[in-house]
CSV table of C-alpha atoms in Angstrom, one decimal:
chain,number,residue,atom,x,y,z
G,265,UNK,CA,-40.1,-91.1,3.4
G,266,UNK,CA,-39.4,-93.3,0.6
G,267,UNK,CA,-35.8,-94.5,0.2
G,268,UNK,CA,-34.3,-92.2,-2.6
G,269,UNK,CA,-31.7,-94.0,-3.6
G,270,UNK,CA,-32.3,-96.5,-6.4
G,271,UNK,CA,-30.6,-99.8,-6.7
G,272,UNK,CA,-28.2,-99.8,-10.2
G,273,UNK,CA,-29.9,-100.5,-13.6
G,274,UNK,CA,-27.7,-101.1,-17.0
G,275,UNK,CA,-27.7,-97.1,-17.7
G,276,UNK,CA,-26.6,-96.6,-14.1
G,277,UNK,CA,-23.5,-99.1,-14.4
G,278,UNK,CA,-22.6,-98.1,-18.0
G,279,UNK,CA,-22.0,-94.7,-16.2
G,280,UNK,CA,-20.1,-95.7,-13.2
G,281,UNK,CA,-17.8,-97.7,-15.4
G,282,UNK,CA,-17.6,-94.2,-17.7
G,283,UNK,CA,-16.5,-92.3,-15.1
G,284,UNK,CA,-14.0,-95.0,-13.6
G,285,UNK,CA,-12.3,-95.4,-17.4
G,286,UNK,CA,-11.8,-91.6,-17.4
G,287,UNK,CA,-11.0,-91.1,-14.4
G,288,UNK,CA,-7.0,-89.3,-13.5
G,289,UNK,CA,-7.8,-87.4,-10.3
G,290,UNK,CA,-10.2,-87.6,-8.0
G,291,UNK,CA,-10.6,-86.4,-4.1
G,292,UNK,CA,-9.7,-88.9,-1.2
G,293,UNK,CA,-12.1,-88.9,2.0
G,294,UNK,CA,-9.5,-90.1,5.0
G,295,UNK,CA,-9.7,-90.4,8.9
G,296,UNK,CA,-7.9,-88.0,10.6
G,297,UNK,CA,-5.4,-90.5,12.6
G,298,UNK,CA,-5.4,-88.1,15.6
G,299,UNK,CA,-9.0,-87.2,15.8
G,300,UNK,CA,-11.1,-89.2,14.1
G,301,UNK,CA,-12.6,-86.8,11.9
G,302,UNK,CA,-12.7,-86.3,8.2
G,303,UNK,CA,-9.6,-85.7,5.3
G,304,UNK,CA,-10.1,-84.4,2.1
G,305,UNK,CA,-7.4,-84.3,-0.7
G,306,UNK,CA,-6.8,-84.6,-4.0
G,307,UNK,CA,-5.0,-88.1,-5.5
G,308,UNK,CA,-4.2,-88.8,-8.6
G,309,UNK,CA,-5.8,-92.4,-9.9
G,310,UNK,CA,-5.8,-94.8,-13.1
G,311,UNK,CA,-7.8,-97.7,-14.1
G,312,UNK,CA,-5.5,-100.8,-14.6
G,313,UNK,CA,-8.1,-103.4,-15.7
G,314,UNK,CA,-10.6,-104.3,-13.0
G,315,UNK,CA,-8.3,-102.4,-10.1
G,316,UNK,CA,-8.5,-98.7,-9.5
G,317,UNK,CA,-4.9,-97.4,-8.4
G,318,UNK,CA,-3.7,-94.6,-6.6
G,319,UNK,CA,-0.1,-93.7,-6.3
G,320,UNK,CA,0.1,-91.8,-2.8
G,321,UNK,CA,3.4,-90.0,-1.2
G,322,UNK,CA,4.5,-91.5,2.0
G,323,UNK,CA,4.8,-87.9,3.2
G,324,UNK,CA,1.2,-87.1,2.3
G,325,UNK,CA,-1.8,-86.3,4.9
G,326,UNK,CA,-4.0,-89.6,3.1
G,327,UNK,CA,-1.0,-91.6,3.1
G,328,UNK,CA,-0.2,-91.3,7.0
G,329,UNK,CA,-4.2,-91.6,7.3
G,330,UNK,CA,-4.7,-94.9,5.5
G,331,UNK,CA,-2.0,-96.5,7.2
G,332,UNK,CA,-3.7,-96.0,10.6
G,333,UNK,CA,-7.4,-96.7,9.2
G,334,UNK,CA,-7.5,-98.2,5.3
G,335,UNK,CA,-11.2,-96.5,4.7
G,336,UNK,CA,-11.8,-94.0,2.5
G,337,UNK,CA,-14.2,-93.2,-0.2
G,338,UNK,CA,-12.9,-91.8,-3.5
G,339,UNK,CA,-15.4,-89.0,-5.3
G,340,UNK,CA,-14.7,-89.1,-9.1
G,341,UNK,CA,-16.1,-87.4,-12.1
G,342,UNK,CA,-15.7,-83.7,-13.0
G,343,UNK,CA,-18.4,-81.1,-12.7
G,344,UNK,CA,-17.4,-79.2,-15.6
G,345,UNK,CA,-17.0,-75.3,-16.1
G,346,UNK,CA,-20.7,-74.8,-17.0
G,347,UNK,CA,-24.0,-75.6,-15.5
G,348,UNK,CA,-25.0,-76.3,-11.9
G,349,UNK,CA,-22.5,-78.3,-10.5
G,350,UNK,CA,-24.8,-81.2,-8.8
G,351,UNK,CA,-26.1,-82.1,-12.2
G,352,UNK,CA,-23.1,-83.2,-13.8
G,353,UNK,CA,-22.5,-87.3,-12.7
G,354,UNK,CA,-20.4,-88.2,-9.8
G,355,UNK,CA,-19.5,-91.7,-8.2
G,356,UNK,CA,-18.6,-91.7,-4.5
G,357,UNK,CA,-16.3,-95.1,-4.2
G,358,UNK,CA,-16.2,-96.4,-1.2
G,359,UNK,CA,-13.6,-98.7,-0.6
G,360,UNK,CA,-10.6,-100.3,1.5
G,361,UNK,CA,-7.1,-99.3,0.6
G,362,UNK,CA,-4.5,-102.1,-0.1
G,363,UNK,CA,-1.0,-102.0,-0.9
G,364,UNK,CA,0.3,-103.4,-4.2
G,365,UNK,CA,3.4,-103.9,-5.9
G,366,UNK,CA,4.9,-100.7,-7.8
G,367,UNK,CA,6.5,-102.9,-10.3
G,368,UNK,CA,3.7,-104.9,-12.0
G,369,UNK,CA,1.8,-101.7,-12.1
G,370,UNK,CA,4.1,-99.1,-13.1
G,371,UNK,CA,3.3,-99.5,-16.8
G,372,UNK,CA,-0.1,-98.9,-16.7
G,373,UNK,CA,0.1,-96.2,-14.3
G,374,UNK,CA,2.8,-94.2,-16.7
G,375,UNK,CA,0.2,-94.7,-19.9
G,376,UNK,CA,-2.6,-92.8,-17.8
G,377,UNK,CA,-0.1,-90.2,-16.0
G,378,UNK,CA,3.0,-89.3,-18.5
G,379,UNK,CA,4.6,-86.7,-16.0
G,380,UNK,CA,4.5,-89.1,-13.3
G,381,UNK,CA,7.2,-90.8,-15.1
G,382,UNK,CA,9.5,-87.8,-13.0
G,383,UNK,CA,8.3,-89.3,-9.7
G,384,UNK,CA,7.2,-92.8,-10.3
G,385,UNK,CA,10.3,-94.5,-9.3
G,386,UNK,CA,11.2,-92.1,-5.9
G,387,UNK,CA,11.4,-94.7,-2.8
G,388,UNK,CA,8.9,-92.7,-1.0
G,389,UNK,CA,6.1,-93.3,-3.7
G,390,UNK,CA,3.9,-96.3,-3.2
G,391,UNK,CA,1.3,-98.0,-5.3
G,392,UNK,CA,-2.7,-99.0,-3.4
G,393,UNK,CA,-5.3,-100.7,-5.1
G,394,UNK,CA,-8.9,-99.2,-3.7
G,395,UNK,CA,-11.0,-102.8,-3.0
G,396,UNK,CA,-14.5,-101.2,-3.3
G,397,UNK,CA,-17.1,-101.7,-1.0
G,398,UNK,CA,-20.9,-100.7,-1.6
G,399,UNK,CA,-20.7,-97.5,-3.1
G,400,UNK,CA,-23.4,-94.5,-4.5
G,401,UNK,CA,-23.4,-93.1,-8.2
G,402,UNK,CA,-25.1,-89.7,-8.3
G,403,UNK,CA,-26.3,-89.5,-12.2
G,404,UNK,CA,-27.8,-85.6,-11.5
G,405,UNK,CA,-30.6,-84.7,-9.2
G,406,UNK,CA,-33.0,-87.5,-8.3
G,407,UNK,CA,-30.7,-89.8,-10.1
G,408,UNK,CA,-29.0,-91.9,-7.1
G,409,UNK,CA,-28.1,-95.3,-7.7
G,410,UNK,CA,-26.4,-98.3,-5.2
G,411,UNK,CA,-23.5,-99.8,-6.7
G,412,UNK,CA,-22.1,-103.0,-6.0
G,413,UNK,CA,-18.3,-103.9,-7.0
G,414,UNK,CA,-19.9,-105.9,-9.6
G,415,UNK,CA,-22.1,-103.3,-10.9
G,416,UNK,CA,-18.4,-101.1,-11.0
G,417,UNK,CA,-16.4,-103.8,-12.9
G,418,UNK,CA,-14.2,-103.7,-10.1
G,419,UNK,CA,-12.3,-106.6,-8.3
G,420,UNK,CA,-13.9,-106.7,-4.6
G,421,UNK,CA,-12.9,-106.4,-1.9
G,422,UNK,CA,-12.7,-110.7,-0.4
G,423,UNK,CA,-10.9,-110.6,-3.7
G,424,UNK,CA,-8.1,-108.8,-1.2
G,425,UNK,CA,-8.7,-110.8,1.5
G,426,UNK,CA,-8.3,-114.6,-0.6
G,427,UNK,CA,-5.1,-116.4,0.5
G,428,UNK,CA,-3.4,-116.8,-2.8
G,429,UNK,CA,-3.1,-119.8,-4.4
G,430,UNK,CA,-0.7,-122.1,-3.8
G,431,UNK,CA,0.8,-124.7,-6.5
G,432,UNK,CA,2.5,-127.7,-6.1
E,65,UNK,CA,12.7,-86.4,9.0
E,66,UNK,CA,11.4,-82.9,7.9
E,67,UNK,CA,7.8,-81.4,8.2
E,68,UNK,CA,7.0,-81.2,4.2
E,69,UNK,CA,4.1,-79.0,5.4
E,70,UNK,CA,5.1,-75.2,5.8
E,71,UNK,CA,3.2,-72.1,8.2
E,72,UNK,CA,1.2,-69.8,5.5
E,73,UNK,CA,2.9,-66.9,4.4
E,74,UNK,CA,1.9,-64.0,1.6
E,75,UNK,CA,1.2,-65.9,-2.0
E,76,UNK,CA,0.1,-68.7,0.3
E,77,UNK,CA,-2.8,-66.4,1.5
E,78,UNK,CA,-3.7,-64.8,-1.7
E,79,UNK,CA,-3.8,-68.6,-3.6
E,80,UNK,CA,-6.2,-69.6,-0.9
E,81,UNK,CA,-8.3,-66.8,-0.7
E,82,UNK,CA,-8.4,-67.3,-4.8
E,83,UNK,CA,-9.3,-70.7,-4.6
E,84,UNK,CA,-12.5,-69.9,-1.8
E,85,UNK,CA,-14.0,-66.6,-4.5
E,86,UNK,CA,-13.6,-69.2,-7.4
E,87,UNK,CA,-15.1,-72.2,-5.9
E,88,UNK,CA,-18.6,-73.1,-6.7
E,89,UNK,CA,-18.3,-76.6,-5.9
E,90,UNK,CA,-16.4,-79.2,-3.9
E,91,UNK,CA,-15.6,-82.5,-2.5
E,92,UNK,CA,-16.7,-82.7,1.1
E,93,UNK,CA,-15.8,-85.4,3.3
E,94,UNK,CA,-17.8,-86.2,6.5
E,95,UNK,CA,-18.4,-89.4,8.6
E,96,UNK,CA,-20.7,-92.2,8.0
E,97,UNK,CA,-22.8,-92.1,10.8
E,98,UNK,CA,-23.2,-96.2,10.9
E,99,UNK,CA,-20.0,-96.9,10.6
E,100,UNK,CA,-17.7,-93.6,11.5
E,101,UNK,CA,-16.0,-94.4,8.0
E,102,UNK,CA,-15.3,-91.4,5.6
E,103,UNK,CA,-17.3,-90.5,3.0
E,104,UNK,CA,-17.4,-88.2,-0.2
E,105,UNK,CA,-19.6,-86.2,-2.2
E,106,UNK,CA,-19.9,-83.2,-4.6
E,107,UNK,CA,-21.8,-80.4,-2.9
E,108,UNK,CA,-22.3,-76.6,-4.5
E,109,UNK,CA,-21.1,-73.8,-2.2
E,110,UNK,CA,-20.8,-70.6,-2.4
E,111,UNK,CA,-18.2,-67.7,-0.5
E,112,UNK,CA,-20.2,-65.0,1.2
E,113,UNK,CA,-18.3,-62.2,2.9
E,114,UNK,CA,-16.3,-63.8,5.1
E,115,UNK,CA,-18.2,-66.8,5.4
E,116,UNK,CA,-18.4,-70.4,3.3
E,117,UNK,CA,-21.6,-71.5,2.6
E,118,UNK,CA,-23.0,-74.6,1.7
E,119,UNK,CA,-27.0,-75.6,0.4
E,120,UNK,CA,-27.7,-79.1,1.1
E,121,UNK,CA,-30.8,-81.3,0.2
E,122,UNK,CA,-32.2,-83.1,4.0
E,123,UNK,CA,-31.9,-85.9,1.6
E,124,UNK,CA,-28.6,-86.3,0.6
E,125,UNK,CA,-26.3,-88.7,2.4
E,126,UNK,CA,-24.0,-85.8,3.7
E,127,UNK,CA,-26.8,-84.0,5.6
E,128,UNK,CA,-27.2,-86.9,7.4
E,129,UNK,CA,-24.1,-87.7,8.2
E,130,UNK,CA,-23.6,-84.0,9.4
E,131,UNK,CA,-26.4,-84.2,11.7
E,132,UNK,CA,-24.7,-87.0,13.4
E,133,UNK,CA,-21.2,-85.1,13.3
E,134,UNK,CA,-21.2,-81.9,12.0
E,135,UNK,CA,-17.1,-82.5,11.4
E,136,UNK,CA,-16.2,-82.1,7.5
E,137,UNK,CA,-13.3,-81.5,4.9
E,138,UNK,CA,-13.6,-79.5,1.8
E,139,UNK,CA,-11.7,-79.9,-0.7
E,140,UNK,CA,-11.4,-77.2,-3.2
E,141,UNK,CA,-9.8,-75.8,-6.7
E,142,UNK,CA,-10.5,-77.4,-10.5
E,143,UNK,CA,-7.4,-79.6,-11.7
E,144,UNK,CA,-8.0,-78.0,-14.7
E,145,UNK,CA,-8.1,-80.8,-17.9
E,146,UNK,CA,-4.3,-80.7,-18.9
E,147,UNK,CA,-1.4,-81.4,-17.1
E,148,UNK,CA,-0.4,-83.4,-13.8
E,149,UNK,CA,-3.5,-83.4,-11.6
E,150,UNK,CA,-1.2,-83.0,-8.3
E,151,UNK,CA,0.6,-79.6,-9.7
E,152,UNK,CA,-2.5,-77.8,-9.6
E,153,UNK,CA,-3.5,-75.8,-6.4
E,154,UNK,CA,-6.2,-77.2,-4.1
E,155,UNK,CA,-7.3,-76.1,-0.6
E,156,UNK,CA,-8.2,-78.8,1.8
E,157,UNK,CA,-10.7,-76.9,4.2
E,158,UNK,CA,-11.1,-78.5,7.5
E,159,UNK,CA,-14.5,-77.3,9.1
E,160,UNK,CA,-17.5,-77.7,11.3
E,161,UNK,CA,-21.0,-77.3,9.3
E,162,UNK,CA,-23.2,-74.6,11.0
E,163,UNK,CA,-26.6,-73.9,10.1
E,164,UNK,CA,-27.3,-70.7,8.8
E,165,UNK,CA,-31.0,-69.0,8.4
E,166,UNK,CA,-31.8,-69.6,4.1
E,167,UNK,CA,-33.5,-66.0,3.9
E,168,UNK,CA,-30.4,-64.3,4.5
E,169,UNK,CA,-28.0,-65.8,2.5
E,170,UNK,CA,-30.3,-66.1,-0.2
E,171,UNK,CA,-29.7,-64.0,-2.5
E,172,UNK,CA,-25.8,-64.6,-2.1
E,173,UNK,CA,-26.4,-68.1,-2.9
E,174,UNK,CA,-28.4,-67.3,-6.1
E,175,UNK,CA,-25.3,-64.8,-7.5
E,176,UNK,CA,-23.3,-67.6,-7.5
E,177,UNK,CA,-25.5,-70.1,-8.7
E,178,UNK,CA,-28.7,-68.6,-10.3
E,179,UNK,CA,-30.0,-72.1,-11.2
E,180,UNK,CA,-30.5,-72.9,-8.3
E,181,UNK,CA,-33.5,-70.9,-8.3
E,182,UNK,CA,-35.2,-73.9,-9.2
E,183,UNK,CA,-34.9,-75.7,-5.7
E,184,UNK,CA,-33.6,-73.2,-3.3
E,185,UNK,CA,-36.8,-72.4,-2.1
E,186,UNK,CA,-37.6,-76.0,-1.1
E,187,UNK,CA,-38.4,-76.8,2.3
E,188,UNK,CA,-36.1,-79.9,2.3
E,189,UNK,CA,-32.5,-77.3,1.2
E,190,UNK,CA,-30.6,-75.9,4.4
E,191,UNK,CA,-28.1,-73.4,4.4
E,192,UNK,CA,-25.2,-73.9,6.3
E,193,UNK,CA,-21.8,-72.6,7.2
E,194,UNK,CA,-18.2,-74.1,7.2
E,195,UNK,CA,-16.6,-72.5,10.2
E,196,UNK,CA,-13.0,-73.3,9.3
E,197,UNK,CA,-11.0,-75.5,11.5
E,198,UNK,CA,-6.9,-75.5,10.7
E,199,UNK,CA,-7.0,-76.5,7.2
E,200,UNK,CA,-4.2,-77.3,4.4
E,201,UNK,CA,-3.5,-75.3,1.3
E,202,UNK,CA,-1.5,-77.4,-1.4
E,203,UNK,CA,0.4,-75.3,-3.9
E,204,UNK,CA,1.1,-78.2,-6.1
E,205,UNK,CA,4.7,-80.8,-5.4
E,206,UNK,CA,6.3,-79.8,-2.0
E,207,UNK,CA,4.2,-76.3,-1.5
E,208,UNK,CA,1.9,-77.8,1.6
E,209,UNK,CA,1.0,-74.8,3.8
E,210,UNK,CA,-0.7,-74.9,7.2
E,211,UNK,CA,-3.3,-72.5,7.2
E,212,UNK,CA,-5.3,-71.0,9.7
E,213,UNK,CA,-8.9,-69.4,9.5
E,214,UNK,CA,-7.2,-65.4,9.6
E,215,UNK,CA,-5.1,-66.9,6.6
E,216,UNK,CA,-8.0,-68.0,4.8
E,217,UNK,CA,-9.8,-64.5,5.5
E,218,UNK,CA,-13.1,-67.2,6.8
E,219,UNK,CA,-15.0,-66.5,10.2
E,220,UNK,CA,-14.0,-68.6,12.4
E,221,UNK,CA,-15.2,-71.3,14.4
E,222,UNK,CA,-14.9,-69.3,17.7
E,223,UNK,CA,-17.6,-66.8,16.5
E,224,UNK,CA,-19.9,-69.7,15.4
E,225,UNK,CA,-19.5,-71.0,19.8
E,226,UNK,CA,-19.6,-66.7,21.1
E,227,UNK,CA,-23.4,-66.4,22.5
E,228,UNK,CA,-25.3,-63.6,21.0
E,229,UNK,CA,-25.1,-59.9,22.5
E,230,UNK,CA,-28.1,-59.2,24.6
E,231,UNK,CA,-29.4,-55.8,24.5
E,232,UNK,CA,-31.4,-53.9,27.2
């Protein structure tokens, strides 16, 4: 059977990157840190540049479930009230959770999620940057397309793993 | 510190119950079957009775992976365009995908989605069943509720493992 899943082509990224920029919400696939299986919730994201954020509760299922296992794959783009929902365009992100500083991001988070600005600050709130890994963008039927983090625009994942630099 | 996450009661039931007759679509997360990682992906489902059905193409990524491990999250319930993403209600159905014969929920399938009629009929779309697992229904902030399949009103997974009744 021939491999339906094409690799990504200029249309293909424009539309992954389209769906990243608008992205606010999208739902978390997690590993269940008692049995292994899949999690599925709902997280709230934001673009900040070439990082995708999320800003996860300590007391949440994903948070608890990304401390024992980082994977998880992040579906985004909304199916709309009217149609059949597999045409509309969806990107599955898959990608390797890693802490970052609440600080630095906490402006850019606030300009994408107002209300947050009620919760933002509480000590139980913590800021993750997904580092993609090879992902799938789902343009409608028959539309599948590989993505690299290059083809997303997003900083990769041995981005995360680079010592930082060190001055002298 | 405190479980955040509370047993069902009353207008926990009736949100969730809401949420299944509404959904025509979700986020479901299952297991790569190379690397036991999550993953996520739209799929279109429909409620039936007392039973959650899904339609899935042999060639989609999530058939796959639910051949290999038929373990899977659902996530549920629009966020709806305006407001905080996390204060709307969404249902986190925890299940185990059962194949169902097509000819008999087909015309079910069709009343929810009538263009579908386009591809239902194709040899490569399977029907199958979510037989609900203890799942989480999440009210919007602090309104976590453990739910079990009698909450939901969903067959459960026991019925899907009782042999048939023999006859003589």
């Amino acid at each position: 059977m021939a491999d339906p899943v094409q690799p990504a082509d200029d249309p293909a990224r424009a539309l992954a990157r389209a769906i990243l920029r608008d992205a606010r919400h999208g739902a978390l696939a997690t590993l269940d840190p008692q049995t292994g299986g899949p999690l599925a919730s709902r997280v709230a994201c934001a673009l900040d540049g070439a990082d995708l954020l999320l800003l996860v509760s300590d007391l949440s299922q994903h948070a608890a479930a990304l401390r024992a296992d980082p994977r998880c794959a992040l579906l985004l783009g909304e199916a709309g009230p009217k149609g059949d929902p597999l045409a509309h365009p969806r990107l599955s992100l898959n990608a390797v959770a890693v802490p970052e500083g609440k600080p630095a991001r906490r402006g850019a988070w606030l300009r994408a999620h107002p209300k947050a600005a009620l919760y933002v600050d509480f000590a139980d709130f913590r800021m993750l940057r997904l580092a993609p890994r090879p992902s799938f963008l789902n343009g409608g039927f028959g539309r599948a397309h590989r993505m690299t983090p290059d083809d997303l625009g997003l900083r990769g994942d041995q981005a995360a793993r680079r010592p930082p630099l060190t001055c002298r």
